[in-house]
Short mmCIF file of C-alpha atoms and ligand atoms in Angstrom, two decimals:
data_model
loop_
_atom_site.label_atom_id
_atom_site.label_comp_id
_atom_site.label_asym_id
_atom_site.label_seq_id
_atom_site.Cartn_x
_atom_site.Cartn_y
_atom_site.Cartn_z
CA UNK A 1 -4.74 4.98 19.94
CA UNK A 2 -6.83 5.78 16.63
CA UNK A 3 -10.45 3.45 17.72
CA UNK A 4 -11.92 2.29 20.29
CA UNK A 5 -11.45 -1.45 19.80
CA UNK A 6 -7.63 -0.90 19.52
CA UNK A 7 -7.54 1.16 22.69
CA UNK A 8 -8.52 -1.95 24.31
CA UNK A 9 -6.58 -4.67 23.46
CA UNK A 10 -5.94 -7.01 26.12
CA UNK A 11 -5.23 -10.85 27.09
CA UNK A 12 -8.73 -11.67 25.79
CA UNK A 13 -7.20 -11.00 22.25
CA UNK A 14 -4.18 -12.74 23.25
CA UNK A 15 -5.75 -15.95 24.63
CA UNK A 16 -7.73 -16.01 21.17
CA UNK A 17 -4.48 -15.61 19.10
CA UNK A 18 -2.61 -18.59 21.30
CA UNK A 19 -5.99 -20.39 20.65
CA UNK A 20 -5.10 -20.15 16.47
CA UNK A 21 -1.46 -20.81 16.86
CA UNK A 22 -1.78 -24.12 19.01
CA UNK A 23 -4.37 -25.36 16.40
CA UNK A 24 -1.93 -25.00 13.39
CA UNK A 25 -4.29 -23.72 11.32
CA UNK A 26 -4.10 -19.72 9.88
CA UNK A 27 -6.41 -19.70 6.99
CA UNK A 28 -9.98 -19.90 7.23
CA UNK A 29 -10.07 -23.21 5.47
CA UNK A 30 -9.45 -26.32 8.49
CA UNK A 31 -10.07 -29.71 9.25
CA UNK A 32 -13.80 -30.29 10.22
CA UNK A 33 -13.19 -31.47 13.56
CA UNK A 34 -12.32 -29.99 17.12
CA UNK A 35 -8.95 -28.99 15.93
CA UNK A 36 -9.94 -26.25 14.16
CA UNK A 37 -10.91 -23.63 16.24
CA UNK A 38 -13.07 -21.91 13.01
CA UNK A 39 -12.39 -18.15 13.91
CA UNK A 40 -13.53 -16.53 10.84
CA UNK A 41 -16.90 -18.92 10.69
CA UNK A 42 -17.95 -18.17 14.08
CA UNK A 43 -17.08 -14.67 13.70
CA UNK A 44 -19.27 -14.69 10.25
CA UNK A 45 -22.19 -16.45 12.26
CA UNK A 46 -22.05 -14.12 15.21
CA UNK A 47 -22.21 -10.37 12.72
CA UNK A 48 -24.77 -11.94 10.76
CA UNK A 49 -27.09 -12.35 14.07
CA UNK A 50 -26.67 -9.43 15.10
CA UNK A 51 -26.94 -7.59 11.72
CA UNK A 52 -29.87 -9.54 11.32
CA UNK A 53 -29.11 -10.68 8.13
CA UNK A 54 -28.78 -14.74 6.54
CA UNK A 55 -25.32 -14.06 5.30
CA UNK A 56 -21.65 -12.27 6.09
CA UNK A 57 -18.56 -12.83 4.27
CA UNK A 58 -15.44 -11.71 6.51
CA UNK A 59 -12.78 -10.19 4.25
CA UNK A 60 -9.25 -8.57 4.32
CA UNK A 61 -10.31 -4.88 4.65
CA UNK A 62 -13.60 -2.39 4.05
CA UNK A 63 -12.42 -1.61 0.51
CA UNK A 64 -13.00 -5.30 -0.45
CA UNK A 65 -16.12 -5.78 1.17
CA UNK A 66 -17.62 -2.84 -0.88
CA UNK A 67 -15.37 -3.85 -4.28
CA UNK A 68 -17.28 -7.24 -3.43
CA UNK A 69 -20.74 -5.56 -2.70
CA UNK A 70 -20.41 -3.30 -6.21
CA UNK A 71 -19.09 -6.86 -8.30
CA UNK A 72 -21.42 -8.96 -7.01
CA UNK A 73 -24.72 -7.10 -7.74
CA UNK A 74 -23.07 -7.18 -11.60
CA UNK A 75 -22.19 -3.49 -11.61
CA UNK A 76 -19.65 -2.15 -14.26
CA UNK A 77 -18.87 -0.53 -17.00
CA UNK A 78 -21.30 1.66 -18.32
CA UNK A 79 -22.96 1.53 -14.97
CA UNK A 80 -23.08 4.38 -12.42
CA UNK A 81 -22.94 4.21 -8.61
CA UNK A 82 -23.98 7.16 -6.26
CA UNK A 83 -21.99 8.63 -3.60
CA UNK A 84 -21.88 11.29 -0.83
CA UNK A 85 -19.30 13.35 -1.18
CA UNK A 86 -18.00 13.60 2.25
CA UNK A 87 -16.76 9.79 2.67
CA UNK A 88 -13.45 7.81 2.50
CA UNK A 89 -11.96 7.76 -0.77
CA UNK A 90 -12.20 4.12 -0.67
CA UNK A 91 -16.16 4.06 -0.88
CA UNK A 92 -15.41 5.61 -4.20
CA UNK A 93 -12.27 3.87 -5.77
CA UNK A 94 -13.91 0.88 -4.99
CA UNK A 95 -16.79 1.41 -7.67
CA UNK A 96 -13.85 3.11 -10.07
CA UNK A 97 -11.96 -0.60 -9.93
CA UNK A 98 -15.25 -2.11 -10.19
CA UNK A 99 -14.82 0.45 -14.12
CA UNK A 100 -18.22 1.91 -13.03
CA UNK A 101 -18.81 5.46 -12.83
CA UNK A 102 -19.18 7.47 -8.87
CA UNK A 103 -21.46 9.93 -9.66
CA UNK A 104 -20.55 12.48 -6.40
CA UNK A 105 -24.10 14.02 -4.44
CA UNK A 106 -24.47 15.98 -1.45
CA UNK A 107 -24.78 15.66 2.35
CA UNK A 108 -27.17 17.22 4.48
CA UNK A 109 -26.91 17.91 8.61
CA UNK A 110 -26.97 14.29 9.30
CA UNK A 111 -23.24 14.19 7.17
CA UNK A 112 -24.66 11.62 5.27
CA UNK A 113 -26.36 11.70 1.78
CA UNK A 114 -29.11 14.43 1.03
CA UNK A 115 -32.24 11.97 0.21
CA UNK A 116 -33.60 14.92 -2.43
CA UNK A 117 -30.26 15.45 -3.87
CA UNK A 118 -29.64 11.37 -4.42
CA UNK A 119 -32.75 11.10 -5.85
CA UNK A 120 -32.25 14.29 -8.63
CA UNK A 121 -28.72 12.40 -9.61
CA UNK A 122 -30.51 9.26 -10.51
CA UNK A 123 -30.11 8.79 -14.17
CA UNK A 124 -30.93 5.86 -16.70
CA UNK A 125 -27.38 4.20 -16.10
CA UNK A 126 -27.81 4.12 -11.59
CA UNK A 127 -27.64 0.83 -10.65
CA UNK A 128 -27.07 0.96 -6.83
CA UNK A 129 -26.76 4.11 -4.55
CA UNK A 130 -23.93 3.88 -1.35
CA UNK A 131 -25.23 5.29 1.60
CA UNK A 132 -22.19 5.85 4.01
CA UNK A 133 -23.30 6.11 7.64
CA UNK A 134 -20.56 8.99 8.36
CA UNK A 135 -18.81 9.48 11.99
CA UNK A 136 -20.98 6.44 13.41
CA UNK A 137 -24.61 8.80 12.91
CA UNK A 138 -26.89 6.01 10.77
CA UNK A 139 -28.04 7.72 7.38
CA UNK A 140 -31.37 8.98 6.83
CA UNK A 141 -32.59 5.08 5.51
CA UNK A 142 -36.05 5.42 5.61
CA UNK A 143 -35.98 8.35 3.10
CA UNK A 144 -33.00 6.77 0.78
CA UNK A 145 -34.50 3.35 0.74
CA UNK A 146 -38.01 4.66 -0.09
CA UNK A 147 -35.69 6.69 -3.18
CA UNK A 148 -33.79 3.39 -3.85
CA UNK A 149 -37.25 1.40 -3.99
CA UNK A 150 -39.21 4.37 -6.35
CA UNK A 151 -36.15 3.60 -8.97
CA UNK A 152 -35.53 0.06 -8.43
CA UNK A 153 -31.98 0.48 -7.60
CA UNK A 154 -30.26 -1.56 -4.89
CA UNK A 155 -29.09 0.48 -1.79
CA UNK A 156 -25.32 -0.51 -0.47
CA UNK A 157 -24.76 0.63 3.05
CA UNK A 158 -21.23 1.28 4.22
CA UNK A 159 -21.34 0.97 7.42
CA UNK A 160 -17.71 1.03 7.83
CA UNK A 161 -16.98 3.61 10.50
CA UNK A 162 -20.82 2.07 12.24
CA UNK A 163 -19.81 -1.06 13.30
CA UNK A 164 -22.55 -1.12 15.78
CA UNK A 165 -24.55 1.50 15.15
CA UNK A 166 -28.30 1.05 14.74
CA UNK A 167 -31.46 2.78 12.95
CA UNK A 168 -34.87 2.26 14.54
CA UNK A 169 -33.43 -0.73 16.20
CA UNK A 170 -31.75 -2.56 13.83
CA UNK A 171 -28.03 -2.66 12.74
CA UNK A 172 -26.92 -0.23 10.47
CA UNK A 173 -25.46 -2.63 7.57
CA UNK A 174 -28.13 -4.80 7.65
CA UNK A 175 -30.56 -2.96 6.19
CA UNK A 176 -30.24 -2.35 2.51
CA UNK A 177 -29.13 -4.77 -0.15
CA UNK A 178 -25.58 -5.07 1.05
CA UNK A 179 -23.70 -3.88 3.91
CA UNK A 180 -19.87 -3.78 4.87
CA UNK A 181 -18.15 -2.97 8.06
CA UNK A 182 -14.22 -2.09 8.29
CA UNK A 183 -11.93 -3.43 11.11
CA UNK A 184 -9.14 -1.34 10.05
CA UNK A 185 -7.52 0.42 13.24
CA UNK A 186 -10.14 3.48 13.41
CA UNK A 187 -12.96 1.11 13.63
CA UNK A 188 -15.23 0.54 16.32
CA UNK A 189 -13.72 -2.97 16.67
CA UNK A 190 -10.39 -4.11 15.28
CA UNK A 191 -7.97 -6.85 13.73
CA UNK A 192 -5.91 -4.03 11.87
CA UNK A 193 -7.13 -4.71 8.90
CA UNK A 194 -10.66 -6.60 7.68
CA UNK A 195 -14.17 -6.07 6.50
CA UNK A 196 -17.46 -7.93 6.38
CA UNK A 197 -19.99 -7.99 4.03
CA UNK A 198 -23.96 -8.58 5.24
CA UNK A 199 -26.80 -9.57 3.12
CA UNK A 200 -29.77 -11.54 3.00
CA UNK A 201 -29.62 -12.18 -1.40
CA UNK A 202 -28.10 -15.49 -0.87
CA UNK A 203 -26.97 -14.98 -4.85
CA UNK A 204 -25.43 -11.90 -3.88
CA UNK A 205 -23.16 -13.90 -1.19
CA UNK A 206 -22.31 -16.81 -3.32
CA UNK A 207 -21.18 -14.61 -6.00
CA UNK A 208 -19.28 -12.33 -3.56
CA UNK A 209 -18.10 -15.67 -1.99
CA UNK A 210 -16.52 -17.20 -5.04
CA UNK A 211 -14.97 -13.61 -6.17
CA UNK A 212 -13.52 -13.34 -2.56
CA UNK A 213 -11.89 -17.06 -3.01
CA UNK A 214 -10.66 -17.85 -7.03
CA UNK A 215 -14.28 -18.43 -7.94
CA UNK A 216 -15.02 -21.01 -5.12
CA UNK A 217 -18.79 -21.96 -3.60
CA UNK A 218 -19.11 -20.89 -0.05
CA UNK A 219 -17.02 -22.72 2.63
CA UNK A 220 -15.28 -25.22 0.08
CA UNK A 221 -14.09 -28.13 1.67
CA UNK A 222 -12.59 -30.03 -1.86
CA UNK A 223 -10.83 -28.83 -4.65
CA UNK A 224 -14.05 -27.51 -7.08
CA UNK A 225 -11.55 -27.73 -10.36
CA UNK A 226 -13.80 -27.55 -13.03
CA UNK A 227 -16.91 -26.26 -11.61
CA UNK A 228 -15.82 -22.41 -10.45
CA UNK A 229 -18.27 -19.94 -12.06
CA UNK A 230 -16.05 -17.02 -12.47
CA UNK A 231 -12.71 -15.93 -11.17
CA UNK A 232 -12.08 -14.77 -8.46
CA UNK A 233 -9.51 -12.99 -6.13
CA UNK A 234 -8.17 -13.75 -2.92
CA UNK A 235 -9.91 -11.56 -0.17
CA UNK A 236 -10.17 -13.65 2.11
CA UNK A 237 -9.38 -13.29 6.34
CA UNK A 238 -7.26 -15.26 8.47
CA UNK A 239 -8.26 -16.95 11.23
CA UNK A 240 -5.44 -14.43 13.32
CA UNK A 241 -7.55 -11.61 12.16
CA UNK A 242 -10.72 -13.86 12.97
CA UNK A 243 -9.73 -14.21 16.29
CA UNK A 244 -8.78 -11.01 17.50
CA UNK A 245 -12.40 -9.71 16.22
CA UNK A 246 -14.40 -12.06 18.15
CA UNK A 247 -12.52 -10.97 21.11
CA UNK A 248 -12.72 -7.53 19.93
CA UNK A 249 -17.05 -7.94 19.41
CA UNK A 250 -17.16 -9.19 23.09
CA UNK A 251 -16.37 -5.68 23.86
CA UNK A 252 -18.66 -3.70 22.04
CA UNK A 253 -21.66 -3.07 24.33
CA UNK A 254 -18.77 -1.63 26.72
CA UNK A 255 -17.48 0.28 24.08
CA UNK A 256 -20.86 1.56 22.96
CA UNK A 257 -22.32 2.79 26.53
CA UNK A 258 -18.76 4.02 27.49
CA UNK A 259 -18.93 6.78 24.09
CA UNK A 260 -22.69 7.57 24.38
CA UNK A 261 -22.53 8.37 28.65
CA UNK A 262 -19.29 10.56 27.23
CA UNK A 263 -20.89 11.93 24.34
CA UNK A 264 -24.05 13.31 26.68
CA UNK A 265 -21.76 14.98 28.85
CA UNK A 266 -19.55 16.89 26.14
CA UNK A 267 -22.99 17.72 24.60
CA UNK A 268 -24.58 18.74 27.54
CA UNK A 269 -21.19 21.53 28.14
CA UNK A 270 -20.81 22.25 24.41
CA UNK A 271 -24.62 23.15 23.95
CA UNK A 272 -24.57 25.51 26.26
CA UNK A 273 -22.68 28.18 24.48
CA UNK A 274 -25.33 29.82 22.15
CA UNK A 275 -25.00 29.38 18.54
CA UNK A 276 -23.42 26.09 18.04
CA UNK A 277 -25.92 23.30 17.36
CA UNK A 278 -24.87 19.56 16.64
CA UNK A 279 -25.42 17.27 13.22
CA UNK A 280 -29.02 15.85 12.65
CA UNK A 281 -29.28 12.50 14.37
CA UNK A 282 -32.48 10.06 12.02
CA UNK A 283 -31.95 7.92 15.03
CA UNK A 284 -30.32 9.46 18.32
CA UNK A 285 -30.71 6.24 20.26
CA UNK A 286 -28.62 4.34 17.38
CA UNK A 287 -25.48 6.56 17.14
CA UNK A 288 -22.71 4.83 17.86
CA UNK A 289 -21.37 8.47 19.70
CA UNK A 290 -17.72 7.80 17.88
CA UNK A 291 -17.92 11.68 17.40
CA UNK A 292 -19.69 14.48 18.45
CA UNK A 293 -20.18 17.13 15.27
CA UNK A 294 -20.45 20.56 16.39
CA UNK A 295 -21.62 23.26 13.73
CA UNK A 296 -20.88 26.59 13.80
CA UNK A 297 -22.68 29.57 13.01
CA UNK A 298 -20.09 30.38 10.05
CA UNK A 299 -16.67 28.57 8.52
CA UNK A 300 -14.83 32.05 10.46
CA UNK A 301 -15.51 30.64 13.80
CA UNK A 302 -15.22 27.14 13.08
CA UNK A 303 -11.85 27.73 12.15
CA UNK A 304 -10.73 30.30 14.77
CA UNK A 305 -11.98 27.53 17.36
CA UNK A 306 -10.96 24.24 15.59
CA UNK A 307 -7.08 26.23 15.23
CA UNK A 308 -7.09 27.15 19.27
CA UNK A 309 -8.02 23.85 20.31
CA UNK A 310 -5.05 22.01 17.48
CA UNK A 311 -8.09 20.59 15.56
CA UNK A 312 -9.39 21.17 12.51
CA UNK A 313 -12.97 21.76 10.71
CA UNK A 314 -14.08 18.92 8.31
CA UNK A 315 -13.98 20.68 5.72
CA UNK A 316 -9.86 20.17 5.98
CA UNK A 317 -10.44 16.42 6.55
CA UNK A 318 -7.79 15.50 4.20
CA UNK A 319 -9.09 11.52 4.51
CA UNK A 320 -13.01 12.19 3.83
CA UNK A 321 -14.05 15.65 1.46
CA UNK A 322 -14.05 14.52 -2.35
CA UNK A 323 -12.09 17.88 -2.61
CA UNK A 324 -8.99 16.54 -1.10
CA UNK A 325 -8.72 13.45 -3.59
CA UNK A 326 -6.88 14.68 -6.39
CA UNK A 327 -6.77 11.03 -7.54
CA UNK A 328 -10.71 11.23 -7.93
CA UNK A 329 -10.64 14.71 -9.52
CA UNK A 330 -8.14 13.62 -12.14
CA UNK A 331 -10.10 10.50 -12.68
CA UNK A 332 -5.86 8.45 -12.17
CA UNK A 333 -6.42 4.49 -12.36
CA UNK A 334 -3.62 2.38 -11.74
CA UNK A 335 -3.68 1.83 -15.28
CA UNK A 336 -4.59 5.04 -16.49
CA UNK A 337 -6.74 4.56 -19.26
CA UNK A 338 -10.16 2.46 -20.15
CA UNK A 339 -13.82 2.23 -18.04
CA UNK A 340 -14.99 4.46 -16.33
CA UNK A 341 -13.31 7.51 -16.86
CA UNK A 342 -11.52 6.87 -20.37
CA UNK A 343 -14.70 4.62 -21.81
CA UNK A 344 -16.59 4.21 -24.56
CA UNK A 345 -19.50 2.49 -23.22
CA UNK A 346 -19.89 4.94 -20.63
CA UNK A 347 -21.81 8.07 -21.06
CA UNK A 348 -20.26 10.05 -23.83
CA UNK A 349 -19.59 12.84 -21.64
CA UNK A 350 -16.65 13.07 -20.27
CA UNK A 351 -16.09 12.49 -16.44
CA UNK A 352 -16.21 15.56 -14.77
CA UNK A 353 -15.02 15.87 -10.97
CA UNK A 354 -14.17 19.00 -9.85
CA UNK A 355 -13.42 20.55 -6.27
CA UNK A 356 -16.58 22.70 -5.52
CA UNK A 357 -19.06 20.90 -7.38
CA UNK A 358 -21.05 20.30 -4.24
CA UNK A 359 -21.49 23.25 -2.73
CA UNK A 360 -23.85 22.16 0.02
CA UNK A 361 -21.56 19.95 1.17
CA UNK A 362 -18.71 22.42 1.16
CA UNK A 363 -20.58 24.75 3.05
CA UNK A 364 -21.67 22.59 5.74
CA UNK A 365 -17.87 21.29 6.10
CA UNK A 366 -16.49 24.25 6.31
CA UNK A 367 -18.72 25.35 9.25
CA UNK A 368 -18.43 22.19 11.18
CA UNK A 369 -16.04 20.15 13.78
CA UNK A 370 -15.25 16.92 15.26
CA UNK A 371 -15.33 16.67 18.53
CA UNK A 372 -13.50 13.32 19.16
CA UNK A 373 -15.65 10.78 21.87
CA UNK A 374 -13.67 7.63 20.72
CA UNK A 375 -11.97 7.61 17.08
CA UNK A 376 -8.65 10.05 17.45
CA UNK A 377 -7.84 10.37 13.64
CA UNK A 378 -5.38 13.90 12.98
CA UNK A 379 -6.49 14.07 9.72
CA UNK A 380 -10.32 14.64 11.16
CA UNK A 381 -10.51 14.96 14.32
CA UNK A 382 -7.39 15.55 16.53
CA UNK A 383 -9.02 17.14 19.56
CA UNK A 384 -11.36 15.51 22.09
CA UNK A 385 -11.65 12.18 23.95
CA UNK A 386 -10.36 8.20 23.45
CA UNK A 387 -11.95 5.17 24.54
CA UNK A 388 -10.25 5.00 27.82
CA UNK A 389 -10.46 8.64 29.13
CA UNK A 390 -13.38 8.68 31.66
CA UNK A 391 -16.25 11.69 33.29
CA UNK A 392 -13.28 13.45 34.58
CA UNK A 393 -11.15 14.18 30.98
CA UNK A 394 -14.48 14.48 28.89
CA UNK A 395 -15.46 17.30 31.12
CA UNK A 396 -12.09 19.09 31.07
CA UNK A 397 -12.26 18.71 27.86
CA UNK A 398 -15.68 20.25 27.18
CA UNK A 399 -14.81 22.68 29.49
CA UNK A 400 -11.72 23.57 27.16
CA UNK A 401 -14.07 23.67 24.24
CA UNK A 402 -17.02 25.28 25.69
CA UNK A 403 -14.63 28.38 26.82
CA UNK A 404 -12.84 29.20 23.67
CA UNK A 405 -16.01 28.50 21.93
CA UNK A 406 -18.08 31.19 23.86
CA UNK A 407 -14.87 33.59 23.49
CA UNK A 408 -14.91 33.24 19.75
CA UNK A 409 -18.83 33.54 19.64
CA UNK A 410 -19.88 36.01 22.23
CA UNK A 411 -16.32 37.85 23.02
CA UNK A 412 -16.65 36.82 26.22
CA UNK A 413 -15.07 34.25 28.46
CA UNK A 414 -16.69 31.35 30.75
C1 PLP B 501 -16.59 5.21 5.16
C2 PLP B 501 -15.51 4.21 4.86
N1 PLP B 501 -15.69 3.33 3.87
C3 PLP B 501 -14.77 2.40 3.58
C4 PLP B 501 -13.59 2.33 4.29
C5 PLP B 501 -12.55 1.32 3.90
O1 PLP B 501 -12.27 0.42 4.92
P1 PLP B 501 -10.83 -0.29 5.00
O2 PLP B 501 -9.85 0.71 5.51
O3 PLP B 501 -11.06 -1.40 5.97
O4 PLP B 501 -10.50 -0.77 3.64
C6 PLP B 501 -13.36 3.21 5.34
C7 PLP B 501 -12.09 3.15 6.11
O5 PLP B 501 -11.60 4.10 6.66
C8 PLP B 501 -14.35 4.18 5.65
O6 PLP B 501 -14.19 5.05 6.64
#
């Protein structure tokens, strides 16, 4: 079972589905009256309280929240958008479809972006940077927002694997510009596939409402022929996916104090073979405790004890290191040719992505490990814990770790 939201599924999600099939009523749009049960609405109403922010805008996945995010604060050709370089691809093919250009920066020991580093990559043509708050550990905001208010430039956080997560008390998501969360299946909460985007720029939302719905205002109830100001696409959620979240949400202070009392015990058995330390937390109290990253003194025994224990280090994430998307480092569109990486109203150089360019990054990756608390994902991290193993399995586990760890590191055994 990939997340913790899916590794719960139950007859609360089922007795919300039966709830949308005895309506009639699978889109979003209903009847304003007690017939429509309004899944996606209340579900839209309840992340934007607790994000603490005016506005969210359910859609079909992560990728469209941020494509939304990107489109709706006008960014395009021409334009560029920065990244970490350890995230999922999608936080950077959704700026490439928006025809801007992802201009790649480091991470630092939080595994989220290097403040100093965004800030030396801002150029004339930035217009927004994307923190990504990596693993469930909340980004270093302070420092990026106080970059991303020195330039002017609007700060997108995706929050996608952080459902949940909070910095200084506050949602993670709800505190830059724009915010999306992903309910794919390796979320914190799930409907298998769907994303939210949070903001308080109630321009932002309209336009991000009318792009996610053929141009529409917010929460049509008529046909608006004639007065749509743009086109849009269809984004939009169902009220099955709608349903199964607010089920899902009802679960998430279990799910959050069931990872963190986890989490403390692996640490407290990990950290006690010298050597290893653990990522940089800007907020410990607000990790979501999805994973516990464990670095290594050097990439040689990170990958002698990631290989005994069937896991690997994250620099071999296939899903998250910029040096694994060959799509990205060829600059391949579906199309294959105009903005941003065959443009001329982009910068006259040509786009230039190339495995190794951030060697920071690299070198942190390659030193580092996953220790799964609640998000099993074999393409990151295969060893460690799910949502419903309890005290007993995280401490064997630990245990298991903390042995071939101090073998590797000390040439001993414990
Ligand atoms: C950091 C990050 N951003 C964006 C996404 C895209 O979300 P989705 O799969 O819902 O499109 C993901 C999904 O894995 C993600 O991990």
């Amino acid at each position: 079972m990939p997340g913790p939201g899916l590794d719960l599924l139950g007859p609360e999600e089922l007795a919300q589905l039966t709830d949308v099939l005895a309506s009639g009523h699978l889109s979003r749009y209903g009847p304003d009256d007690a017939t429509f049960p309004a899944k996606v609405r209340r579900f839209e109403e309840l992340v934007a309280a607790e994000s603490g922010t005016r506005f969210a805008l359910a859609v079909n996945s992560g990728t469209s929240a941020l494509f939304l995010a990107i489109t709706a604060l006008g960014i395009g050709p021409g334009d560029e958008v920065i990244v970490p370089g350890f995230t999922f691809v999608a936080t950077i093919s959704s700026i490439v479809y928006a025809r801007a250009r992802p201009v790649l920066a480091e991470v630092d020991e939080t595994f989220n972006l290097d403040p100093a580093d965004v800030e030396a990559r801002i150029t004339a043509r930035t217009r927004a940077i994307v923190a990504v708050h990596m693993l469930g550990n909340p980004a270093r905001l302070d420092e990026i927002k106080a970059v991303a208010a020195r330039h002017g430039i609007p700060l997108i956080e995706d929050a996608a694997q952080a459902f949940g997560a909070e910095y200084r008390g506050r949602w993670v998501g709800g505190q830059g510009t724009a915010g999306i969360y992903s309910f794919n299946e390796f979320k914190t909460i799930t409907c298998g596939d769907g994303g939210m985007l949070v903001t308080d720029d109630e321009a932002l939302y309209r336009r991000a409402f009318a792009m996610h719905d053929q141009g529409h205002s917010p929460n049509r109830s008529g046909i608006e022929v004639g007065n749509r100001p743009f086109l849009g696409l269809n984004l939009r959620m169902t009220e099955l996916q709608g349903a199964v979240l607010l089920a899902q949400v009802a679960r998430l202070d279990q799910i959050r104090t069931h990872l963190r009392a986890n989490r403390d015990l692996v640490q407290s058995i990990v950290g006690e073979v010298p050597g290893l330390c653990f990522r940089q937390q800007p907020d410990p109290d607000g990790d979501l405790a999805t994973h516990l990253v464990v670095i290594f003194p050097d990439a040689a025994s990170a990958a002698a004890v990631s290989s005994e224990l069937g896991s690997i280090t994250l620099a071999a994430s296939g899903w998250h290191v910029y040096n694994h998307m060959e799509h990205v480092l060829s600059g391949r569109t579906v199309t294959g040719r105009g903005c941003p990486f065959d443009c001329s109203c982009t910068d006259d150089r040509p786009a230039n992505y190339v495995a190794g360019m951030l060697p920071a990054t690299d070198a942190l990756l390659e030193r580092s490990m996953s220790f799964s608390i609640g998000v099993q994902d074999p393409n990151l991290a295969p060893f460690g814990l799910q949502m419903r193993d309890g005290a007993d399995v995280a401490r064997a586990r630990a245990e298991q770790f903390r042995a071939i760890a101090a073998r590797v590191l000390l040439g001993g055994g414990q």
